[in-house]
Coordinates of C-alpha atoms and ligand atoms in Angstrom, one line a residue:
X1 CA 19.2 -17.5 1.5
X2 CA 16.0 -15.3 1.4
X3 CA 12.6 -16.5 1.0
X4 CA 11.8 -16.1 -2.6
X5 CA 15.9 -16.6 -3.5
X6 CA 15.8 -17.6 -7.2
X7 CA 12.4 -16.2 -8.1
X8 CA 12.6 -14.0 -11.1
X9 CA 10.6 -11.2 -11.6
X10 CA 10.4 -9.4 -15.2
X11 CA 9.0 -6.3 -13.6
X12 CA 6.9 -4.4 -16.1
X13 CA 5.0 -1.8 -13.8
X14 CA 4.9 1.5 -12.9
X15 CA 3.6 4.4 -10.2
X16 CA 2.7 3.0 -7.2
X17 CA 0.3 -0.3 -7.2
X18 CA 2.6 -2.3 -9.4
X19 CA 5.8 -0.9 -7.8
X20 CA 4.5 -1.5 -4.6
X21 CA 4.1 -5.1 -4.9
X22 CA 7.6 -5.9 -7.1
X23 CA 9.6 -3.8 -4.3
X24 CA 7.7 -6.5 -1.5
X25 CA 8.9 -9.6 -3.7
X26 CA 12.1 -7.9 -3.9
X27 CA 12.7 -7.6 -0.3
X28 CA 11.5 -11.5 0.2
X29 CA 14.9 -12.0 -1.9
X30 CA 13.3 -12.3 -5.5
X31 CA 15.4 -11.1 -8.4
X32 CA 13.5 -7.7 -9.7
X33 CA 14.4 -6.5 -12.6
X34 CA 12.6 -3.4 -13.8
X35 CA 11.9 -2.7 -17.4
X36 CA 11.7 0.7 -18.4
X37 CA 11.3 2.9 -21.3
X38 CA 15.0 4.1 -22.6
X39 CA 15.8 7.3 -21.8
X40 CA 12.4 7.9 -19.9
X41 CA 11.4 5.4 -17.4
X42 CA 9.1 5.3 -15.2
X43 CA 7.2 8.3 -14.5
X44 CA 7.8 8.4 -10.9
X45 CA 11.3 9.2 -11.5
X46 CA 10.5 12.7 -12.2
X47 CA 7.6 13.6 -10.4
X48 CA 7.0 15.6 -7.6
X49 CA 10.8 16.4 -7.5
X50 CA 12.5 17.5 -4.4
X51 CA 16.0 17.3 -5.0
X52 CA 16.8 18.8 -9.2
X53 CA 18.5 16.1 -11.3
X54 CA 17.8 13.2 -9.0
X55 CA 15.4 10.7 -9.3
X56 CA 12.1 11.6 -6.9
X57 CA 11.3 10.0 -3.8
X58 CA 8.0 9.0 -5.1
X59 CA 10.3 7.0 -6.9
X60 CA 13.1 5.7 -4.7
X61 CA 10.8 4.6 -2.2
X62 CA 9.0 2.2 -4.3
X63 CA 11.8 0.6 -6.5
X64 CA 14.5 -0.4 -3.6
X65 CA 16.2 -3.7 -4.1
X66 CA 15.4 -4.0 -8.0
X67 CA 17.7 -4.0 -11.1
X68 CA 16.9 -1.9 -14.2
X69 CA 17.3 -2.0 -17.4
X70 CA 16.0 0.1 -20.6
X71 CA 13.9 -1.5 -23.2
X72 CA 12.3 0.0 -25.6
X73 CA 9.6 -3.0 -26.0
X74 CA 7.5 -1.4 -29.6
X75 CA 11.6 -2.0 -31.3
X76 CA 11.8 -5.6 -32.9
X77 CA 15.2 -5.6 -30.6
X78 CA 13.8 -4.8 -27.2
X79 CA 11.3 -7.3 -28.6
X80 CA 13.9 -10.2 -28.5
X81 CA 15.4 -9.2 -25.2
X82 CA 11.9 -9.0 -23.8
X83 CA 11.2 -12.4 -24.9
X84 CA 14.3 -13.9 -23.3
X85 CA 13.5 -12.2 -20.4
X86 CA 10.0 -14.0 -20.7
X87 CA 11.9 -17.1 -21.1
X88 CA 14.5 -16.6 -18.1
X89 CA 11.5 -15.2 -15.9
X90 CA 9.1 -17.0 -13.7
X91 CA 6.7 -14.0 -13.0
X92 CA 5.5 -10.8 -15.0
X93 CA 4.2 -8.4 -13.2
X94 CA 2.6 -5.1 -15.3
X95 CA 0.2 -2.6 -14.2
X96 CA -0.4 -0.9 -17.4
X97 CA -3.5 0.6 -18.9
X98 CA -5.7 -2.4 -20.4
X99 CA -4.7 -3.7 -23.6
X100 CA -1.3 -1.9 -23.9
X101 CA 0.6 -5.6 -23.1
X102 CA -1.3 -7.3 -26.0
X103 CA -0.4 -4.2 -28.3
X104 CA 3.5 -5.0 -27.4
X105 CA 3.1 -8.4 -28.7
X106 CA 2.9 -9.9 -25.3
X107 CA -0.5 -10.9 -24.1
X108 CA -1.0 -13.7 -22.2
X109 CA -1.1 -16.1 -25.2
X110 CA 2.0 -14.7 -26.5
X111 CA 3.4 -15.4 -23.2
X112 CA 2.6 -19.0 -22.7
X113 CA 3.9 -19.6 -25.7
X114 CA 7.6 -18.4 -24.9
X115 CA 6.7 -19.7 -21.4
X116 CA 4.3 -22.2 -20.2
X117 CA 5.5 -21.7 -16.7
X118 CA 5.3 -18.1 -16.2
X119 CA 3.0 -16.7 -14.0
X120 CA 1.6 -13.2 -15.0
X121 CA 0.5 -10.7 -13.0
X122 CA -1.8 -7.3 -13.4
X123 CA -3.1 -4.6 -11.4
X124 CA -5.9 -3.2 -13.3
X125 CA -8.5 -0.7 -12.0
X126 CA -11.8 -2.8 -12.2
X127 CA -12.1 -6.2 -13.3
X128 CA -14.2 -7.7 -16.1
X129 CA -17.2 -6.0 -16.6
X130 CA -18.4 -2.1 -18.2
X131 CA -15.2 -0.2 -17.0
X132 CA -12.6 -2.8 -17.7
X133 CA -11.3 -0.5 -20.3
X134 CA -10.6 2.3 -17.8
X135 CA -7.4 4.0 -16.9
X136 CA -7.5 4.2 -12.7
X137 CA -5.5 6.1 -10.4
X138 CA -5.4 6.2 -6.5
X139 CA -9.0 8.1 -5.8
X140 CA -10.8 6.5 -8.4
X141 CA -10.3 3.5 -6.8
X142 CA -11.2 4.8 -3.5
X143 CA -14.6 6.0 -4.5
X144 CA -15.3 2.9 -6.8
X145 CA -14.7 1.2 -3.9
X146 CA -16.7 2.2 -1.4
X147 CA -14.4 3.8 0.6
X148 CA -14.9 7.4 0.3
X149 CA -18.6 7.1 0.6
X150 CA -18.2 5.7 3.7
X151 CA -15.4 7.8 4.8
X152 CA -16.0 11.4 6.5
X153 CA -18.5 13.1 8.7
X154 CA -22.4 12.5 8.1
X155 CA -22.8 16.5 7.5
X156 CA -20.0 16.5 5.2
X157 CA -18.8 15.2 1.3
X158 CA -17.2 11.6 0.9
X159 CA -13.5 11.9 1.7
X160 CA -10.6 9.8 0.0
X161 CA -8.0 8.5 2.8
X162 CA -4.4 9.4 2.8
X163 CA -3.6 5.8 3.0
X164 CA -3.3 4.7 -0.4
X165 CA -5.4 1.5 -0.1
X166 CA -6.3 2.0 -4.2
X167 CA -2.4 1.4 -4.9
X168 CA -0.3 0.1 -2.5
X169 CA -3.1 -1.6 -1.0
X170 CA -3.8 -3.4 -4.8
X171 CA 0.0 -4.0 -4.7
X172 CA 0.1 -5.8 -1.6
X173 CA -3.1 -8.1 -3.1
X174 CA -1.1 -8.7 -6.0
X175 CA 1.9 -10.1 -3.9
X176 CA -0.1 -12.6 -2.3
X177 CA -1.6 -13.8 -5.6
X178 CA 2.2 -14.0 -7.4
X179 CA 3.3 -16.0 -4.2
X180 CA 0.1 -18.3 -4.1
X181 CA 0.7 -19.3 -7.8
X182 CA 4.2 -20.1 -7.4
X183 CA 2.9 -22.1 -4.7
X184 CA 0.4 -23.7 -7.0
X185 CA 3.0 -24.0 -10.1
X186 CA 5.1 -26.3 -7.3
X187 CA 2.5 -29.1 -7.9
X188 CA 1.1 -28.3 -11.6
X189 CA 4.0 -27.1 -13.2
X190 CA 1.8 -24.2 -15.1
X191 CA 1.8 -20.3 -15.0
X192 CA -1.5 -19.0 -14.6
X193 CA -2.4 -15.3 -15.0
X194 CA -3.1 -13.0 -11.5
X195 CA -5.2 -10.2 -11.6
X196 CA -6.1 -7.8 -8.5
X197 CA -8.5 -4.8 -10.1
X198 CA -8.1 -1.9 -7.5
X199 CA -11.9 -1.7 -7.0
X200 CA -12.2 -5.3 -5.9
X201 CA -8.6 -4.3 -3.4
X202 CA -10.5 -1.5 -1.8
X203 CA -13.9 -2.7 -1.4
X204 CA -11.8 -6.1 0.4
X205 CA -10.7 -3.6 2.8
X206 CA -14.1 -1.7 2.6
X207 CA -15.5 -5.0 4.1
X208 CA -16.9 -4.0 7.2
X209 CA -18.8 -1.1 5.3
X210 CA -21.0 -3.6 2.5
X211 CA -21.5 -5.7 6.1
X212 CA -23.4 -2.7 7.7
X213 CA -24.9 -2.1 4.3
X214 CA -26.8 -5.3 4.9
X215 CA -27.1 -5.3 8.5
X216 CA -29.5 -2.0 7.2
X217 CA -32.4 -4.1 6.1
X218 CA -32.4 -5.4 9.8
X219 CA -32.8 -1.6 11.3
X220 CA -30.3 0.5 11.8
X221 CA -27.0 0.7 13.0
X222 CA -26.7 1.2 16.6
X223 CA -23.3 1.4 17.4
X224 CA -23.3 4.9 15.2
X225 CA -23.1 8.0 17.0
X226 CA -26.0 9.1 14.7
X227 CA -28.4 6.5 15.9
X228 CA -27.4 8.0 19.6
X229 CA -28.4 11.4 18.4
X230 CA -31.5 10.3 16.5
X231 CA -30.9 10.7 13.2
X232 CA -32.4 8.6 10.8
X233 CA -30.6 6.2 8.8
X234 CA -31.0 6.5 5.0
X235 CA -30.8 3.2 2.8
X236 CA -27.1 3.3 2.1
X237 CA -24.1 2.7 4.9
X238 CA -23.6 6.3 6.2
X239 CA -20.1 8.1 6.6
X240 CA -19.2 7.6 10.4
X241 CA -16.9 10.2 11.4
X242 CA -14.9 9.2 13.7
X243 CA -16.7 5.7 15.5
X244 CA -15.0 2.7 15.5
X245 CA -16.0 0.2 13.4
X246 CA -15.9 -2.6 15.6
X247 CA -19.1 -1.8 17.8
X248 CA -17.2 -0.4 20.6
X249 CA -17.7 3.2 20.8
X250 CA -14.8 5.6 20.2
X251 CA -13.8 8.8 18.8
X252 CA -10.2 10.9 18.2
X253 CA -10.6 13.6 21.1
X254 CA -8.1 16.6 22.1
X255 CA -5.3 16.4 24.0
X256 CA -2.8 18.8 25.9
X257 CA -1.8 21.2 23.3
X258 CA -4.2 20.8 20.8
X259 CA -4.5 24.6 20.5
X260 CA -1.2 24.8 18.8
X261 CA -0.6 21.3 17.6
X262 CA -3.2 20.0 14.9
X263 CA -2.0 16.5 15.9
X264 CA -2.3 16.7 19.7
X265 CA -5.1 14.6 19.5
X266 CA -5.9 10.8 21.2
X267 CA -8.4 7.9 19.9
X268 CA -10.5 6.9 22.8
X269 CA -12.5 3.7 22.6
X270 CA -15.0 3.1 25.6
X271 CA -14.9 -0.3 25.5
X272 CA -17.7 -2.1 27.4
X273 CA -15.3 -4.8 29.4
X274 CA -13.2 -1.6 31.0
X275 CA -16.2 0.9 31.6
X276 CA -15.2 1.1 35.1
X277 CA -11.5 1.7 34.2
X278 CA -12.7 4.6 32.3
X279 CA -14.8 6.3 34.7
X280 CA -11.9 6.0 37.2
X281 CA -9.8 7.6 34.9
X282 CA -11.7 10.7 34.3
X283 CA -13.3 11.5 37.1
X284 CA -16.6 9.9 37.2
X285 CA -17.1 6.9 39.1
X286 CA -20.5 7.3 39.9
X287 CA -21.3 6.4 35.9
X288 CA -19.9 3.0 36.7
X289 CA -23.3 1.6 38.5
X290 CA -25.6 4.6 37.3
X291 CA -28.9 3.7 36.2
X292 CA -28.8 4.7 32.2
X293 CA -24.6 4.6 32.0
X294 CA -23.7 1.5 33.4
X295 CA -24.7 -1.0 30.4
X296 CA -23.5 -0.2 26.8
X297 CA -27.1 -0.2 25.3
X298 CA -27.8 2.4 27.6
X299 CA -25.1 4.7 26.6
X300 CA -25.6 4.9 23.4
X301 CA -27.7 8.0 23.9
X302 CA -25.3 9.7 26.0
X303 CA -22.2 9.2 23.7
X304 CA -21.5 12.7 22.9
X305 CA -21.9 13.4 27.0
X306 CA -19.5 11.0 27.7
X307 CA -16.5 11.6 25.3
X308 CA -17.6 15.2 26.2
X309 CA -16.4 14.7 29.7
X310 CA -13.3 12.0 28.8
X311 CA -12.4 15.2 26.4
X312 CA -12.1 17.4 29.8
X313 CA -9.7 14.8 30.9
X314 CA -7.2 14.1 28.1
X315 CA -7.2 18.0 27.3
X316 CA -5.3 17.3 30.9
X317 CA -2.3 15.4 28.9
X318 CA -0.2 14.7 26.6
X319 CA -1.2 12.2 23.9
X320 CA 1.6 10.2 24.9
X321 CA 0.1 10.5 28.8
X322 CA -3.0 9.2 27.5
X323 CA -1.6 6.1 26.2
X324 CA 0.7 5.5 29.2
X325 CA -2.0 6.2 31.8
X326 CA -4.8 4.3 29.8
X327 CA -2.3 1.1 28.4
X328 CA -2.4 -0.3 31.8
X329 CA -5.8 -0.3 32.7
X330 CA -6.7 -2.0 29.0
X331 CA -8.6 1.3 27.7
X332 CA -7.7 1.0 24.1
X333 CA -5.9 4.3 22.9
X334 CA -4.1 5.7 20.5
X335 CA -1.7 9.0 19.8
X336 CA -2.6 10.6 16.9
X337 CA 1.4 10.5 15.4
X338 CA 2.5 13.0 12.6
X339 CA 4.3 12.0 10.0
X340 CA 7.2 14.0 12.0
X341 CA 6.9 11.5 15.1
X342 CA 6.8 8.7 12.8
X343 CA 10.2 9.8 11.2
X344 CA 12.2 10.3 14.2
X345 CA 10.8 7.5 16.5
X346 CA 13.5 5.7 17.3
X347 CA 11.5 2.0 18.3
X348 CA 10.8 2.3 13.8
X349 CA 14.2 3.0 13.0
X350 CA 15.3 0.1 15.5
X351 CA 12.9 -2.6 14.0
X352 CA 14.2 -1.6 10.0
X353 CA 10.0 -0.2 9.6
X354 CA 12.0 3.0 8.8
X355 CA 15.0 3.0 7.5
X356 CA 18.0 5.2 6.1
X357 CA 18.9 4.6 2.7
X358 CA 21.9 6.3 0.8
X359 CA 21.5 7.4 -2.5
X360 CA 24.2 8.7 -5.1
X361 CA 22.2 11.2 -7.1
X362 CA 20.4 12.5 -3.5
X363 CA 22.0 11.7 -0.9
X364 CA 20.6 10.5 2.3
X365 CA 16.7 9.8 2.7
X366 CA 14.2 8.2 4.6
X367 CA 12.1 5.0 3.6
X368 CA 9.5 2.7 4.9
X369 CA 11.2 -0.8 5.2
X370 CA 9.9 -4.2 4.8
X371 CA 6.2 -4.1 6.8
X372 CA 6.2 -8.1 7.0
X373 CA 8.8 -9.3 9.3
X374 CA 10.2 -13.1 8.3
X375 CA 12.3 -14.4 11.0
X376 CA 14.2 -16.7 8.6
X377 CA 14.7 -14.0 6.0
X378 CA 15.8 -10.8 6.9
X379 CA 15.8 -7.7 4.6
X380 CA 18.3 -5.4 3.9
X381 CA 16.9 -2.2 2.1
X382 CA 18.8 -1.1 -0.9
X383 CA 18.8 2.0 -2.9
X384 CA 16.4 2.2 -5.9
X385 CA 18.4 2.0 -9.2
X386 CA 19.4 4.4 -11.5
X387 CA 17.6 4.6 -14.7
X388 CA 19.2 1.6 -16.9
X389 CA 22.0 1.2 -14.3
X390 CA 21.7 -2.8 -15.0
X391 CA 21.3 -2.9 -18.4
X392 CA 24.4 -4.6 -19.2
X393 CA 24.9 -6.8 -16.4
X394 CA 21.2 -8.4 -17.0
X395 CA 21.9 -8.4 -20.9
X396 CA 25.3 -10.7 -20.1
X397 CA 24.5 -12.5 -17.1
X398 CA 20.5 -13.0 -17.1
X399 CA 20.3 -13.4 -20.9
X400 CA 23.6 -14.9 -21.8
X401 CA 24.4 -11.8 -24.6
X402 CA 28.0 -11.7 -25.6
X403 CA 30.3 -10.7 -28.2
X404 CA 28.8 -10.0 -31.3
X405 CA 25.3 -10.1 -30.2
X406 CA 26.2 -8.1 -27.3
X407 CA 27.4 -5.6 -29.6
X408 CA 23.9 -5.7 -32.1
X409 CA 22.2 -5.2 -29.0
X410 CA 23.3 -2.8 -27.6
X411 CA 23.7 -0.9 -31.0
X412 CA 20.1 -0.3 -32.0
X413 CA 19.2 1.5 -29.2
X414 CA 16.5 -0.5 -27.8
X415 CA 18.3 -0.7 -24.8
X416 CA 19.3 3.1 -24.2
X417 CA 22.5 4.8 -23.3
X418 CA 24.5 1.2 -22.5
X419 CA 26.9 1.7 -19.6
X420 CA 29.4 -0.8 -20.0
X421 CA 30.8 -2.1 -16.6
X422 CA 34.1 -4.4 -16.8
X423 CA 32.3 -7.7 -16.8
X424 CA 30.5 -7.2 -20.2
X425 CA 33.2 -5.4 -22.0
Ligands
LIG1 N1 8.9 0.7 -24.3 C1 8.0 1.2 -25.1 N2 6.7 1.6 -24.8 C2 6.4 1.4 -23.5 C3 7.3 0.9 -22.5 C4 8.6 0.5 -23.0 N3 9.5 0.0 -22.1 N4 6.6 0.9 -21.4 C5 5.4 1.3 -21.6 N5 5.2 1.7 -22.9 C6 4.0 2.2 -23.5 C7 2.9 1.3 -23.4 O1 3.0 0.2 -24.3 C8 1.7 2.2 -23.7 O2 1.6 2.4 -25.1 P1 0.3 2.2 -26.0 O3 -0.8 3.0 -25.3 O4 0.6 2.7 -27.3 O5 -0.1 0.8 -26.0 C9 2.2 3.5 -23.2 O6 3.6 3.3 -22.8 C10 1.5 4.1 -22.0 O7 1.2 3.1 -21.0 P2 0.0 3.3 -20.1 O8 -1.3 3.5 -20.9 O9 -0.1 2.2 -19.1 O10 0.4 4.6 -19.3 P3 -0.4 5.9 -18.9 O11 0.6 6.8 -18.3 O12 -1.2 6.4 -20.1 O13 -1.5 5.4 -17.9 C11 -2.1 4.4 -15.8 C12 -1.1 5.3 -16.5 C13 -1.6 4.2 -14.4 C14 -3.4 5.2 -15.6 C15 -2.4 3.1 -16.5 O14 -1.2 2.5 -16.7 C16 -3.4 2.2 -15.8 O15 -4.6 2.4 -15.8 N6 -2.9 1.1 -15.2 C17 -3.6 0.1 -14.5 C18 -4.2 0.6 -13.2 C19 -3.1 1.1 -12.3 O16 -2.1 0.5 -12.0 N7 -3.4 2.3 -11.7 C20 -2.5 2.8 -10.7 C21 -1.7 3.8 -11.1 S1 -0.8 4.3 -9.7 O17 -0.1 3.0 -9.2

């Protein structure tokens, strides 16, 4: 018994956002099943191959624990499977350019129709309004966002993040919406339609920045190391470099071996309640009562002074040092970890964050597991499927095809190549 055992998802998405937020469901014990083009699929499959013949990684490590099956949804055929999917399904989930479900024939109308309970769910990459009819990737939705304009050095261009808040962050939006209205359909009984438009899912997350943008018109922004240097603010939120965007001052500072190791680097925050801590720790505790360094209003001139001289001291360790000299004495840190670190540390691989999966076409691989830890509903990662690998199975035992119509079916070739395991033959 997992948590969303007996939810059904008809999983009509592709790339990243909309996989991203199926593949969550999945984990929670929902029934995925992924509908994809015959003979194609989705994109991802093929992209940014590593391994010739298999399906990518970019794939595999967004589609574990779903089902999938080919349907070729523009053939009158994959049209009727489609809509006894519809009817068997208690969620949709699509992320396709806008306007390409209600050219398939299944708009949200269409689907209430063959449904009234099913909940339908879209990542699209603005919401009503001038762009709605826009195709969005990853760093459009940064920059729509606000993200990149607040995200690199003040002498510098806008930068997009590596995190991929545009799609996987959308997809993780999306989840909460799909569970809230199953929540909802508990007391009313009706689907409702769920929409999360990537620039809405990044400026959510770009929060703090449209909160300094006001806190402007009050003067400017003290805790930024530009106010500290005395350069003028301008009239929209500045990029920030490195600071913290709590208030507390901090910045990512070199460590032992950062000659030779671009991630031999630490983030320092100074944090007002463990000033003394930190001029202990590197060597300075006669800033502790100093006139002009012992309140944090009185630092904020000296910033670059001060992370100047806690520099000279981490360049004295490890990252790792850092953290365990600095952890005790509540001086917030943090190593800067390489993707490297984060593949072979063992505490991730112990607490399923990253996990080994097998696959038949590539072998052994690495994934990022289930992020949201439910202590009454554990999650096994599984492979991502084949291309149509299900098709059968959901045709007999989801839809209730046999026999003859079995046969029709899988005969017109709206449903691929048909692989016919023993239970459907
Ligand atoms: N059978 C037959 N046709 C299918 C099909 C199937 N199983 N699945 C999809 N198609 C068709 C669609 O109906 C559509 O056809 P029409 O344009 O004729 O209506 C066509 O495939 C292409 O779909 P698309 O426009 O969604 O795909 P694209 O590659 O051109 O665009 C993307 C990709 C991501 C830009 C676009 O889907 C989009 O903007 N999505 C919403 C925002 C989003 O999720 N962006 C994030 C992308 S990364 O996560």
């Amino acid at each position: 018994m997992k948590a969303l055992s007996g939810v059904k998802i008809l999983d009509f998405t592709h790339v990243q956002s909309g996989p991203t937020c199926t593949q969550l469901l999945a984990w929670f014990g929902a029934d995925v099943i992924k509908v994809e083009r015959p003979g194609v699929g989705d994109a991802t499959r093929k992209q940014l191959v590593d391994v010739p013949g298999a399906d990518s990684l970019y794939f595999t490590m967004l589609n574990h624990n779903k089902r999938s099956i080919e349907i070729n949804s523009k053939d009158e055929t994959g049209k009727e499977v489609l809509t006894r999917l519809v009817r068997e399904c208690d969620v949709l989930v699509e992320n396709f350019a806008p306007g390409a479900l209600d050219r398939m024939g299944f708009g949200w109308e269409d689907l209430q129709r063959i449904n009234p309970r099913i909940i339908m769910a879209s990542v699209k990459g603005f919401g009503p309004g001038k762009y709605e009819d826009c195709k969005v990737y990853e760093n459009v939705a940064q920059c729509a966002g606000g993200s990149a304009s607040t995200t690199g050095f003040l002498d510098g261009p806008p930068l997009v993040t590596g995190a991929q808040i545009g799609d996987s962050g959308t997809g993780l939006h999306l989840a909460l919406g799909i569970v809230t209205a199953l929540f909802q359909r508990e007391k009313t009984g009706r689907g409702q339609k769920v929409l999360a438009a990537m620039q809405d899912g990044v400026l959510n997350l770009s929060r703090v920045k449209l909160r300094d943008q006001q806190r402007l018109a009050s003067g400017p922004l003290n805790e930024y190391s530009q106010f500290g240097e005395g350069i003028p603010f301008g009239e929209a939120t500045p990029r920030a470099g490195n600071d913290s965007g709590g208030g507390q001052p901090g910045r990512i500072l070199k460590c032992k071996g950062w000659e030779t190791d671009p991630n031999a680097y630490t983030y320092f925050i100074t944090q007002a309640a463990v000033w003394k801590n930190v001029c202990d720790v590197i060597g300075k505790p006669e800033w502790k009562e100093a006139e002009g360094y012992a309140t944090p209003p009185e630092r904020l001139d000296k910033l670059n002074e001060i992370f100047d001289a806690v520099e000279q001291w981490t360049m004295t360790k490890t990252k790792f040092e850092v953290m365990d000299i600095c952890n005790p004495l509540n001086i917030p840190v943090g190593p800067i970890l390489s993707m490297k670190e984060i593949a072979e540390d063992p505490g991730l691989r112990e607490t399923g964050t990253v996990v080994e999966v097998d696959h038949p076409e590539r072998g052994k691989y690495l994934s990022v597991g289930c992020p949201i830890k439910l202590s009454d509903s554990e999650v096994t990662v599984e492979r991502s499927p084949l291309l149509g690998e299900h098709t059968a199975e959901i045709l007999a035992e989801v839809l209730g095809y046999s026999g003859d119509e079995f046969d029709r079916v899988v005969k017109s070739g709206a449903v691929g190549d048909v692989k016919l395991p023993d239970a459907a033959e």
